[in-house]
Every structure is written in C-alpha cells, then in structure tokens.
mmCIF file of C-alpha atoms in Angstrom:
data_model
loop_
_atom_site.group_PDB
_atom_site.id
_atom_site.type_symbol
_atom_site.label_atom_id
_atom_site.label_comp_id
_atom_site.label_asym_id
_atom_site.label_seq_id
_atom_site.Cartn_x
_atom_site.Cartn_y
_atom_site.Cartn_z
ATOM 1 C CA MET A 1 10.774 -28.499 20.902
ATOM 2 C CA LEU A 2 14.101 -29.596 19.539
ATOM 3 C CA HIS A 3 11.985 -31.236 16.840
ATOM 4 C CA ASP A 4 10.591 -27.717 16.119
ATOM 5 C CA ILE A 5 13.701 -25.919 16.122
ATOM 6 C CA VAL A 6 15.483 -28.393 13.913
ATOM 7 C CA PHE A 7 12.840 -28.119 11.191
ATOM 8 C CA LEU A 8 12.819 -24.369 11.495
ATOM 9 C CA ILE A 9 16.764 -24.307 11.057
ATOM 10 C CA LEU A 10 16.288 -26.537 8.116
ATOM 11 C CA GLY A 11 13.776 -24.846 6.634
ATOM 12 C CA LEU A 12 15.385 -21.738 6.150
ATOM 13 C CA ALA A 13 18.238 -23.333 4.797
ATOM 14 C CA LEU A 14 16.365 -24.901 2.444
ATOM 15 C CA LEU A 15 14.763 -21.637 1.374
ATOM 16 C CA VAL A 16 18.289 -19.998 0.720
ATOM 17 C CA ILE A 17 19.510 -23.033 -1.452
ATOM 18 C CA GLY A 18 15.840 -23.030 -3.569
ATOM 19 C CA ALA A 19 16.099 -19.398 -4.016
ATOM 20 C CA ASN A 20 20.157 -19.852 -5.660
ATOM 21 C CA TYR A 21 18.709 -22.761 -7.635
ATOM 22 C CA VAL A 22 15.827 -21.027 -9.007
ATOM 23 C CA THR A 23 17.474 -17.788 -9.846
ATOM 24 C CA ASP A 24 20.583 -19.179 -11.693
ATOM 25 C CA GLY A 25 18.121 -21.512 -13.591
ATOM 26 C CA ALA A 26 15.703 -18.694 -14.408
ATOM 27 C CA VAL A 27 18.548 -16.390 -15.189
ATOM 28 C CA THR A 28 20.356 -19.154 -17.845
ATOM 29 C CA VAL A 29 17.070 -19.541 -19.528
ATOM 30 C CA ALA A 30 16.391 -15.773 -19.591
ATOM 31 C CA ARG A 31 19.879 -15.599 -21.438
ATOM 32 C CA LYS A 32 19.104 -18.483 -23.529
ATOM 33 C CA PHE A 33 15.867 -16.404 -24.824
ATOM 34 C CA LYS A 34 18.151 -13.229 -25.303
ATOM 35 C CA VAL A 35 16.552 -11.183 -22.752
ATOM 36 C CA SER A 36 18.744 -8.080 -21.721
ATOM 37 C CA ASN A 37 20.875 -7.820 -18.905
ATOM 38 C CA LEU A 38 18.899 -5.312 -17.432
ATOM 39 C CA ILE A 39 15.434 -7.025 -17.287
ATOM 40 C CA ILE A 40 16.984 -10.214 -16.062
ATOM 41 C CA GLY A 41 18.624 -7.887 -13.110
ATOM 42 C CA LEU A 42 15.188 -6.423 -12.280
ATOM 43 C CA THR A 43 12.984 -9.216 -12.973
ATOM 44 C CA VAL A 44 14.717 -12.504 -12.330
ATOM 45 C CA VAL A 45 17.149 -11.751 -9.795
ATOM 46 C CA ALA A 46 15.499 -9.241 -8.015
ATOM 47 C CA LEU A 47 12.904 -11.905 -7.323
ATOM 48 C CA GLY A 48 14.793 -14.530 -7.130
ATOM 49 C CA SER A 49 16.650 -12.407 -3.929
ATOM 50 C CA THR A 50 13.276 -12.412 -2.304
ATOM 51 C CA LEU A 51 11.894 -15.850 -3.097
ATOM 52 C CA PRO A 52 12.337 -16.981 0.629
ATOM 53 C CA ASP A 53 10.305 -14.292 2.310
ATOM 54 C CA MET A 54 7.834 -14.195 -0.410
ATOM 55 C CA VAL A 55 7.658 -18.618 -0.177
ATOM 56 C CA VAL A 56 7.132 -18.217 3.709
ATOM 57 C CA CYS A 57 4.477 -15.669 3.359
ATOM 58 C CA VAL A 58 2.387 -17.447 0.750
ATOM 59 C CA GLU A 59 2.782 -20.586 2.416
ATOM 60 C CA SER A 60 1.724 -19.222 5.965
ATOM 61 C CA ALA A 61 -1.441 -18.004 3.982
ATOM 62 C CA PHE A 62 -2.101 -21.274 2.487
ATOM 63 C CA GLN A 63 -1.810 -23.054 6.115
ATOM 64 C CA ASN A 64 -4.213 -20.381 7.295
ATOM 65 C CA ASN A 65 -1.329 -18.662 9.700
ATOM 66 C CA PRO A 66 -2.138 -15.162 8.458
ATOM 67 C CA THR A 67 -0.546 -13.723 11.496
ATOM 68 C CA MET A 68 2.819 -15.481 10.397
ATOM 69 C CA ALA A 69 3.018 -14.364 6.552
ATOM 70 C CA VAL A 70 2.372 -10.243 7.996
ATOM 71 C CA GLY A 71 4.684 -10.565 10.995
ATOM 72 C CA GLU A 72 7.582 -12.641 8.710
ATOM 73 C CA VAL A 73 7.714 -9.699 6.234
ATOM 74 C CA ILE A 74 7.303 -6.787 8.681
ATOM 75 C CA GLY A 75 9.877 -8.524 10.714
ATOM 76 C CA SER A 76 12.416 -8.870 7.912
ATOM 77 C CA ASN A 77 11.970 -5.490 6.552
ATOM 78 C CA ILE A 78 12.256 -3.652 9.908
ATOM 79 C CA PHE A 79 15.847 -6.252 10.219
ATOM 80 C CA ASP A 80 17.251 -5.105 6.803
ATOM 81 C CA LEU A 81 16.122 -1.428 7.292
ATOM 82 C CA LEU A 82 17.336 -0.782 10.561
ATOM 83 C CA LEU A 83 19.836 -3.594 11.824
ATOM 84 C CA VAL A 84 21.470 -4.115 8.595
ATOM 85 C CA ILE A 85 21.592 -0.495 7.037
ATOM 86 C CA GLY A 86 22.690 0.498 10.525
ATOM 87 C CA VAL A 87 25.321 -1.912 11.003
ATOM 88 C CA MET A 88 26.547 -1.017 7.238
ATOM 89 C CA GLY A 89 26.989 2.747 8.090
ATOM 90 C CA ILE A 90 28.865 1.717 11.669
ATOM 91 C CA ILE A 91 31.508 -0.234 9.719
ATOM 92 C CA HIS A 92 32.089 2.102 6.662
ATOM 93 C CA PRO A 93 29.741 5.289 6.209
ATOM 94 C CA TRP A 94 29.038 5.797 2.664
ATOM 95 C CA LYS A 95 27.170 8.548 0.398
ATOM 96 C CA VAL A 96 23.744 7.678 -0.648
ATOM 97 C CA SER A 97 23.518 8.289 -4.415
ATOM 98 C CA LYS A 98 21.283 11.104 -6.262
ATOM 99 C CA VAL A 99 19.053 8.400 -7.913
ATOM 100 C CA MET A 100 18.805 6.514 -4.804
ATOM 101 C CA ARG A 101 17.759 9.397 -2.818
ATOM 102 C CA TYR A 102 14.982 10.696 -5.276
ATOM 103 C CA GLN A 103 13.879 7.866 -6.646
ATOM 104 C CA ASP A 104 14.522 4.264 -4.838
ATOM 105 C CA LEU A 105 14.144 5.180 -1.298
ATOM 106 C CA PRO A 106 10.627 7.618 -1.947
ATOM 107 C CA ILE A 107 9.268 4.094 -3.384
ATOM 108 C CA LEU A 108 10.643 2.321 -0.455
ATOM 109 C CA PHE A 109 8.789 4.758 1.942
ATOM 110 C CA ILE A 110 5.622 4.627 -0.735
ATOM 111 C CA ALA A 111 5.770 0.626 -0.411
ATOM 112 C CA SER A 112 6.154 0.787 3.696
ATOM 113 C CA ALA A 113 3.027 3.119 3.975
ATOM 114 C CA ALA A 114 0.911 1.435 1.867
ATOM 115 C CA LEU A 115 1.246 -1.873 3.739
ATOM 116 C CA TRP A 116 0.688 0.050 6.832
ATOM 117 C CA PHE A 117 -2.640 1.391 5.277
ATOM 118 C CA ALA A 118 -3.689 -1.774 3.614
ATOM 119 C CA GLY A 119 -2.729 -3.830 7.466
ATOM 120 C CA ASP A 120 -3.407 -1.317 10.275
ATOM 121 C CA THR A 121 -7.280 -1.596 9.586
ATOM 122 C CA VAL A 122 -7.948 -0.496 13.388
ATOM 123 C CA LEU A 123 -6.604 2.855 12.762
ATOM 124 C CA PHE A 124 -7.724 3.758 9.069
ATOM 125 C CA ASP A 125 -10.913 2.076 9.099
ATOM 126 C CA GLY A 126 -12.096 2.057 12.840
ATOM 127 C CA GLY A 127 -12.188 -2.054 12.998
ATOM 128 C CA HIS A 128 -11.811 -4.406 15.629
ATOM 129 C CA HIS A 129 -9.196 -6.330 13.906
ATOM 130 C CA ASN A 130 -6.061 -5.586 11.682
ATOM 131 C CA ILE A 131 -6.837 -7.216 8.605
ATOM 132 C CA ILE A 132 -5.375 -7.164 5.058
ATOM 133 C CA ASN A 133 -8.285 -8.428 2.643
ATOM 134 C CA ARG A 134 -8.066 -9.539 -0.818
ATOM 135 C CA SER A 135 -8.905 -5.753 -2.328
ATOM 136 C CA SER A 136 -6.064 -4.510 -0.282
ATOM 137 C CA GLY A 137 -3.713 -7.489 -1.841
ATOM 138 C CA ILE A 138 -4.925 -6.351 -5.082
ATOM 139 C CA MET A 139 -4.059 -2.559 -4.627
ATOM 140 C CA LEU A 140 -0.867 -3.400 -3.200
ATOM 141 C CA ILE A 141 0.028 -5.887 -6.429
ATOM 142 C CA VAL A 142 -1.152 -3.026 -8.895
ATOM 143 C CA ILE A 143 1.612 -0.822 -7.038
ATOM 144 C CA PHE A 144 4.103 -3.365 -7.515
ATOM 145 C CA ILE A 145 3.108 -3.479 -11.129
ATOM 146 C CA PHE A 146 3.784 -0.060 -11.725
ATOM 147 C CA TYR A 147 7.112 -0.184 -9.825
ATOM 148 C CA MET A 148 8.108 -2.799 -12.085
ATOM 149 C CA TRP A 149 7.184 -0.552 -15.256
ATOM 150 C CA PHE A 150 8.603 2.421 -13.737
ATOM 151 C CA MET A 151 12.263 0.841 -12.932
ATOM 152 C CA ILE A 152 12.715 -0.646 -16.069
ATOM 153 C CA LEU A 153 11.265 2.654 -17.882
ATOM 154 C CA SER A 154 13.418 4.670 -16.202
ATOM 155 C CA SER A 155 16.643 2.178 -15.967
ATOM 156 C CA ARG A 156 16.046 2.240 -19.929
ATOM 157 C CA ASN A 157 15.883 5.981 -20.360
ATOM 158 C CA ASP A 158 18.922 6.458 -18.151
ATOM 159 C CA ASN A 159 21.954 4.277 -18.871
ATOM 160 C CA ILE A 160 22.873 2.574 -15.557
ATOM 161 C CA THR A 161 26.558 2.174 -16.911
ATOM 162 C CA THR A 162 26.871 5.889 -17.274
ATOM 163 C CA ALA A 163 28.480 8.178 -14.255
ATOM 164 C CA ASP A 164 26.149 10.271 -12.261
ATOM 165 C CA THR A 165 26.182 13.794 -13.528
ATOM 166 C CA ASP A 166 25.329 15.119 -9.945
ATOM 167 C CA PRO A 167 28.529 17.383 -9.151
ATOM 168 C CA SER A 168 27.749 16.570 -5.495
ATOM 169 C CA ASP A 169 27.728 13.329 -5.933
ATOM 170 C CA THR A 170 30.952 12.527 -8.035
ATOM 171 C CA SER A 171 33.186 10.899 -4.673
ATOM 172 C CA GLU A 172 30.575 8.439 -4.360
ATOM 173 C CA ASN A 173 30.747 7.369 -7.887
ATOM 174 C CA THR A 174 34.293 6.811 -7.834
ATOM 175 C CA SER A 175 34.090 4.571 -4.765
ATOM 176 C CA ALA A 176 35.109 0.505 -5.046
ATOM 177 C CA ASP A 177 31.613 -0.153 -6.275
ATOM 178 C CA THR A 178 32.702 -2.872 -8.482
ATOM 179 C CA GLY A 179 33.010 -0.638 -11.645
ATOM 180 C CA ILE A 180 29.495 0.750 -12.372
ATOM 181 C CA SER A 181 28.013 3.827 -10.992
ATOM 182 C CA ASN A 182 26.021 3.486 -7.832
ATOM 183 C CA HIS A 183 22.574 4.260 -9.330
ATOM 184 C CA GLY A 184 20.515 2.285 -6.746
ATOM 185 C CA ILE A 185 18.255 -0.759 -7.396
ATOM 186 C CA ALA A 186 18.754 -1.165 -10.823
ATOM 187 C CA SER A 187 22.333 -1.099 -10.325
ATOM 188 C CA SER A 188 23.042 -3.468 -7.636
ATOM 189 C CA HIS A 189 20.163 -5.939 -9.292
ATOM 190 C CA THR A 190 22.311 -5.922 -12.561
ATOM 191 C CA LEU A 191 25.842 -6.385 -11.065
ATOM 192 C CA LYS A 192 23.619 -9.289 -9.051
ATOM 193 C CA TYR A 193 23.166 -10.666 -12.456
ATOM 194 C CA GLU A 194 26.740 -10.080 -13.677
ATOM 195 C CA LEU A 195 27.651 -12.034 -10.499
ATOM 196 C CA THR A 196 25.504 -14.974 -11.406
ATOM 197 C CA THR A 197 26.918 -15.023 -14.728
ATOM 198 C CA LEU A 198 30.333 -15.518 -13.670
ATOM 199 C CA LYS A 199 29.162 -18.358 -11.343
ATOM 200 C CA THR A 200 27.081 -20.326 -13.974
ATOM 201 C CA ASP A 201 30.312 -20.290 -16.335
ATOM 202 C CA LEU A 202 32.055 -22.096 -13.887
ATOM 203 C CA TYR A 203 29.537 -25.065 -14.292
ATOM 204 C CA ARG A 204 29.047 -26.474 -17.937
ATOM 205 C CA LEU A 205 25.967 -28.148 -17.164
ATOM 206 C CA GLN A 206 24.164 -25.141 -16.502
ATOM 207 C CA HIS A 207 24.529 -23.789 -20.116
ATOM 208 C CA LYS A 208 22.466 -26.889 -21.108
ATOM 209 C CA PHE A 209 18.932 -25.728 -21.538
ATOM 210 C CA TRP A 210 17.231 -28.710 -20.176
ATOM 211 C CA PHE A 211 19.579 -28.518 -17.310
ATOM 212 C CA SER A 212 18.325 -25.034 -16.309
ATOM 213 C CA TRP A 213 14.794 -26.369 -16.129
ATOM 214 C CA VAL A 214 15.617 -28.954 -13.941
ATOM 215 C CA MET A 215 17.529 -26.334 -11.743
ATOM 216 C CA ILE A 216 14.368 -24.125 -11.709
ATOM 217 C CA ALA A 217 12.143 -27.212 -10.876
ATOM 218 C CA ALA A 218 14.266 -28.942 -8.358
ATOM 219 C CA GLY A 219 14.374 -25.357 -6.887
ATOM 220 C CA LEU A 220 10.775 -24.437 -6.549
ATOM 221 C CA ALA A 221 10.384 -27.835 -5.056
ATOM 222 C CA VAL A 222 13.185 -27.169 -2.307
ATOM 223 C CA LEU A 223 11.285 -23.851 -1.561
ATOM 224 C CA VAL A 224 8.090 -25.798 -1.151
ATOM 225 C CA ILE A 225 9.564 -27.766 1.472
ATOM 226 C CA GLY A 226 11.433 -25.478 3.154
ATOM 227 C CA GLY A 227 8.514 -23.228 3.330
ATOM 228 C CA ASN A 228 6.805 -25.836 4.935
ATOM 229 C CA TRP A 229 8.986 -26.947 7.772
ATOM 230 C CA VAL A 230 9.473 -23.468 8.415
ATOM 231 C CA VAL A 231 5.777 -22.385 8.957
ATOM 232 C CA ASP A 232 5.248 -26.118 11.071
ATOM 233 C CA GLY A 233 8.559 -25.543 13.195
ATOM 234 C CA ALA A 234 8.026 -21.567 13.823
ATOM 235 C CA THR A 235 4.019 -22.487 14.907
ATOM 236 C CA GLY A 236 4.985 -25.426 16.863
ATOM 237 C CA LEU A 237 7.504 -23.477 18.860
ATOM 238 C CA ALA A 238 5.073 -20.443 19.289
ATOM 239 C CA LEU A 239 2.648 -23.204 20.812
ATOM 240 C CA LYS A 240 5.361 -24.833 23.205
ATOM 241 C CA VAL A 241 7.326 -21.695 24.233
ATOM 242 C CA GLY A 242 3.866 -19.777 24.727
ATOM 243 C CA MET A 243 4.542 -17.046 22.528
ATOM 244 C CA SER A 244 2.378 -15.487 19.865
ATOM 245 C CA GLN A 245 2.651 -16.578 16.261
ATOM 246 C CA GLY A 246 3.263 -12.885 15.412
ATOM 247 C CA MET A 247 6.299 -12.688 18.002
ATOM 248 C CA VAL A 248 8.037 -15.950 16.074
ATOM 249 C CA ALA A 249 7.064 -14.518 13.056
ATOM 250 C CA LEU A 250 8.842 -11.073 13.605
ATOM 251 C CA THR A 251 11.677 -12.305 15.508
ATOM 252 C CA VAL A 252 12.979 -15.663 15.003
ATOM 253 C CA VAL A 253 11.618 -16.637 11.243
ATOM 254 C CA ALA A 254 12.271 -12.740 10.099
ATOM 255 C CA ILE A 255 15.930 -12.686 11.355
ATOM 256 C CA GLY A 256 16.499 -16.027 9.871
ATOM 257 C CA ASN A 257 15.422 -15.319 6.667
ATOM 258 C CA ALA A 258 17.102 -12.211 6.614
ATOM 259 C CA LEU A 259 20.619 -13.082 8.027
ATOM 260 C CA PRO A 260 21.945 -13.814 4.447
ATOM 261 C CA ASP A 261 21.220 -9.996 3.776
ATOM 262 C CA LEU A 262 23.335 -9.206 6.809
ATOM 263 C CA VAL A 263 26.146 -11.209 5.737
ATOM 264 C CA THR A 264 25.938 -10.182 1.916
ATOM 265 C CA SER A 265 25.714 -6.556 3.017
ATOM 266 C CA VAL A 266 28.519 -6.673 5.829
ATOM 267 C CA THR A 267 30.531 -8.144 3.184
ATOM 268 C CA ALA A 268 29.875 -5.475 0.236
ATOM 269 C CA THR A 269 30.570 -2.713 3.010
ATOM 270 C CA VAL A 270 34.070 -4.113 3.829
ATOM 271 C CA LYS A 271 34.647 -4.595 0.195
ATOM 272 C CA GLY A 272 33.728 -0.650 -0.712
ATOM 273 C CA ALA A 273 30.688 -1.834 -2.343
ATOM 274 C CA SER A 274 28.190 -0.283 0.055
ATOM 275 C CA GLY A 275 25.916 1.353 -2.680
ATOM 276 C CA ILE A 276 25.235 -2.086 -4.086
ATOM 277 C CA ALA A 277 24.107 -3.403 -0.844
ATOM 278 C CA LEU A 278 21.842 -0.699 -0.064
ATOM 279 C CA GLY A 279 20.068 -1.195 -3.690
ATOM 280 C CA ASN A 280 19.646 -4.637 -2.918
ATOM 281 C CA ILE A 281 18.106 -4.170 0.340
ATOM 282 C CA VAL A 282 15.399 -1.515 -0.576
ATOM 283 C CA GLY A 283 14.690 -3.473 -3.801
ATOM 284 C CA SER A 284 13.813 -6.629 -1.594
ATOM 285 C CA CYS A 285 11.637 -4.557 1.050
ATOM 286 C CA ILE A 286 9.802 -3.024 -1.803
ATOM 287 C CA ILE A 287 9.274 -6.535 -3.213
ATOM 288 C CA ASN A 288 8.148 -7.888 0.209
ATOM 289 C CA ALA A 289 5.650 -5.212 1.407
ATOM 290 C CA LEU A 290 3.889 -5.444 -2.149
ATOM 291 C CA LEU A 291 4.339 -9.149 -3.749
ATOM 292 C CA SER A 292 4.729 -11.043 -0.924
ATOM 293 C CA ILE A 293 1.759 -9.805 1.068
ATOM 294 C CA GLY A 294 -0.548 -8.955 -1.868
ATOM 295 C CA LEU A 295 -0.115 -12.496 -3.237
ATOM 296 C CA SER A 296 -0.412 -13.773 0.051
ATOM 297 C CA ALA A 297 -4.070 -11.736 1.112
ATOM 298 C CA LEU A 298 -5.404 -12.964 -2.385
ATOM 299 C CA VAL A 299 -5.123 -16.597 -1.066
ATOM 300 C CA ILE A 300 -6.914 -15.551 2.200
ATOM 301 C CA PRO A 301 -7.340 -12.453 3.966
ATOM 302 C CA LEU A 302 -4.631 -11.868 6.536
ATOM 303 C CA ARG A 303 -5.826 -11.194 9.871
ATOM 304 C CA ALA A 304 -2.779 -10.127 12.211
ATOM 305 C CA ASP A 305 -4.293 -9.354 15.578
ATOM 306 C CA SER A 306 -0.674 -9.538 16.871
ATOM 307 C CA ILE A 307 0.668 -7.013 14.434
ATOM 308 C CA GLY A 308 -0.163 -3.835 15.555
ATOM 309 C CA PHE A 309 0.487 0.100 15.161
ATOM 310 C CA VAL A 310 4.014 -0.100 16.756
ATOM 311 C CA ASP A 311 5.111 -2.568 14.115
ATOM 312 C CA PHE A 312 3.740 -0.684 10.888
ATOM 313 C CA ILE A 313 5.083 2.880 12.153
ATOM 314 C CA THR A 314 8.628 0.959 12.864
ATOM 315 C CA LEU A 315 8.585 -0.468 9.542
ATOM 316 C CA VAL A 316 7.220 3.067 8.237
ATOM 317 C CA GLY A 317 9.462 5.220 10.344
ATOM 318 C CA GLY A 318 12.531 3.492 9.317
ATOM 319 C CA ALA A 319 11.954 3.855 5.595
ATOM 320 C CA ALA A 320 11.226 7.788 6.350
ATOM 321 C CA LEU A 321 14.558 8.044 8.184
ATOM 322 C CA ILE A 322 16.435 6.245 5.646
ATOM 323 C CA TRP A 323 14.938 8.601 2.969
ATOM 324 C CA LEU A 324 14.959 11.678 4.562
ATOM 325 C CA VAL A 325 18.446 12.074 6.433
ATOM 326 C CA PRO A 326 20.978 11.224 3.938
ATOM 327 C CA THR A 327 17.937 13.391 1.435
ATOM 328 C CA LEU A 328 18.084 16.675 4.073
ATOM 329 C CA SER A 329 22.050 16.063 5.354
ATOM 330 C CA LYS A 330 24.947 18.141 3.615
ATOM 331 C CA SER A 331 26.673 14.760 3.285
ATOM 332 C CA LYS A 332 24.439 12.986 1.886
ATOM 333 C CA CYS A 333 25.747 9.991 3.514
ATOM 334 C CA VAL A 334 25.112 7.063 6.176
ATOM 335 C CA SER A 335 27.354 8.151 9.084
ATOM 336 C CA ARG A 336 28.305 6.281 11.839
ATOM 337 C CA ILE A 337 26.350 8.319 14.145
ATOM 338 C CA PHE A 338 23.032 7.733 11.942
ATOM 339 C CA GLY A 339 24.073 3.982 11.628
ATOM 340 C CA CYS A 340 24.262 3.504 15.413
ATOM 341 C CA VAL A 341 20.830 5.509 15.674
ATOM 342 C CA LEU A 342 19.223 2.870 13.374
ATOM 343 C CA VAL A 343 20.938 0.132 15.275
ATOM 344 C CA ALA A 344 19.490 1.472 18.678
ATOM 345 C CA LEU A 345 16.370 1.587 17.264
ATOM 346 C CA TYR A 346 16.166 -1.939 16.448
ATOM 347 C CA ILE A 347 16.960 -3.096 19.517
ATOM 348 C CA GLY A 348 14.708 -0.748 21.350
ATOM 349 C CA TYR A 349 11.691 -2.151 18.718
ATOM 350 C CA MET A 350 12.996 -5.843 19.790
ATOM 351 C CA VAL A 351 12.830 -5.397 23.378
ATOM 352 C CA PHE A 352 9.169 -3.942 23.198
ATOM 353 C CA THR A 353 8.631 -6.970 20.621
ATOM 354 C CA VAL A 354 9.667 -9.799 23.519
ATOM 355 C CA ILE A 355 8.305 -7.807 26.448
ATOM 356 C CA ARG A 356 4.794 -7.509 24.476
ATOM 357 C CA GLY A 357 5.047 -11.489 23.712
#
C-alpha cells in the first residue's frame, strides 16, 4: 500500500510541474506569434490550469477506469465550489462582480447541469447504470466550443480593462484586485497570463523559441507520467483498502489535484484579490465539466456505477448556490455566513461519501 501512496503523491506533484511547464512554454510560443493577451489568457492559460485534472481524466479512460475519470472531475469541482470558495468567504467576504453574476456563474451552472444530464442516465434515461456515452461526450465538447467562442467574443466587445459601470458594484472594483476590474473569468485568466509573462521574463532561456517547444514537450511527458502514476496509485490504493474507485477518485485524487487551487485562492483572498481567484475557480470548473469529461467519453464510454444522484446534485446544487445567493442578496457578496454554509455542505458530503464507501 505504501508503494501506491508514494506513486499517487509523486504523480500529483508531476501533474502540477508538467502543467506549469506546458503553460509557460505555450505562452511564450503564443507571444512569438503575436497572439493577443486576451486570447492567450482565455485559451492557453485557462486550459493550462486544468491540465492536471484533464490528464487524469483522459488517462483513466485510456486505462479503462471510467469511474476514476468521472469521479475525479466531479470531486475536484465540488472541492473547489464548496470548500475553496467557502474558505475564501470565511477569510474575507467580497462582492461578486456584475459580469460574474450574470455571465460566468450562469455558464458554470449550465456546464454542471449538462454534466449531470449526460452522466445520470439512471435518473434521466431509466437505465440500469450511469454512463456517459460518446454522443454525450460530443454534446459536452460542443457546449465547450460555444463557451470559448462566447467568452472571446464578449471579452473583445467589453474591454476587460475598463471599470464596471454598475453603480452597485463600484466598491468591488476599487478593491486591491491587482489593478484590473473584477470582471470574472476573462480578467482572471488575463491576469494569470500577465503574471506568467513576468515569471518568464526572469529566465532568458525561455525567450528562445526552441526552448519553449522543449518546455512544452517536457511538460507533456511529465504530465503523461504523472497521470499514469496517479491512476495506478489510486487504483492500487482502492483495491488494497477496500474502497471503490469512485470513492478514491471523489476524495483522494480530486482533493490532491485541487489542493493547489485552495492554496492559490486563499493566498489571493488574503491579498484582496478574491474576484480573480473566483474567476480562476469558475473557469477551471467549467472546462473540467465540459472538456475533460467530453474528451474522456470519446476515448471510452464512461460507466460510473459508484457515481450517483447525490454526487451530481451536490455539484449542481453548489453551482446554483454560488450563482443565486450573491445575485439575489442585497449585498451581492460571498459573506462569512455563506462561506460557513458552503464548508459545512462539503463536510457533510465528504462524510456521506466515506460512509457510502
């Protein structure tokens, strides 16, 4: 069992390292081709932040562990939406921007609901097993393509460096959100691009075009190795401890992959950049639900017997709460009370998951 735990931990570490190498290299290549900061932020950086989850998901499908693929994405998204955002609210309440309330969070809810509709075939199709087939995978990928098109189009039409014109949101845009307005996912990914640019400027080698491709290739190789180790370690752990693969995916693997989000988001919240952290979380959850599962379902239909109604409704319910509570409240914010509710819901869900086994 120790062997499996070591493989799992090392695999998770390699996923983070590989994703950073791929993202840094791809950003430099995109800059060489004079791609705009906005497009880089919404594509390269956004996809790079979800690479660990995506690799584990697709690798699980290739190794014929479909439950691991579905459980990792659902568990990781639930961790981000309930625990990470809840902890952020407890540390420092903040207002949710108008664009986030009326554009990004509704898209998050739609993506989560689409995953539920695609995966809970026992409820919606009267089947004997939950399975995400290839046609459902294509549906999720199509929704993802429309999502990316909409984000790029709306971000071009609404310059993300301008201040939010909603009078009720003036206070949120004068916070210490690193100098840019708190517009949501687009702002978050663009800021991450700027930070990546600053980091790459510290290393002269990374300005060499050939070295950028070396970084991408090395990062992809590390991702593949890390994904293999995570799936092998988690599968071995499940067999030896007597847990289902679904439980291991929903807990150990999902939390391991989502821990960097928790650290990054808490750090951003302490520094007064909660809006940027929220945009990163929401964007990652949307990509996970649509692209990661969609691609995996194309490899092999994802049968997920141990992923059931409670898992899907927790995901969709969490997305609905994070959208509707700030939108309908007078303060338009994620308060400490709301943060405590989200954390309590996550603890309750984890207790249920462990008892279910």
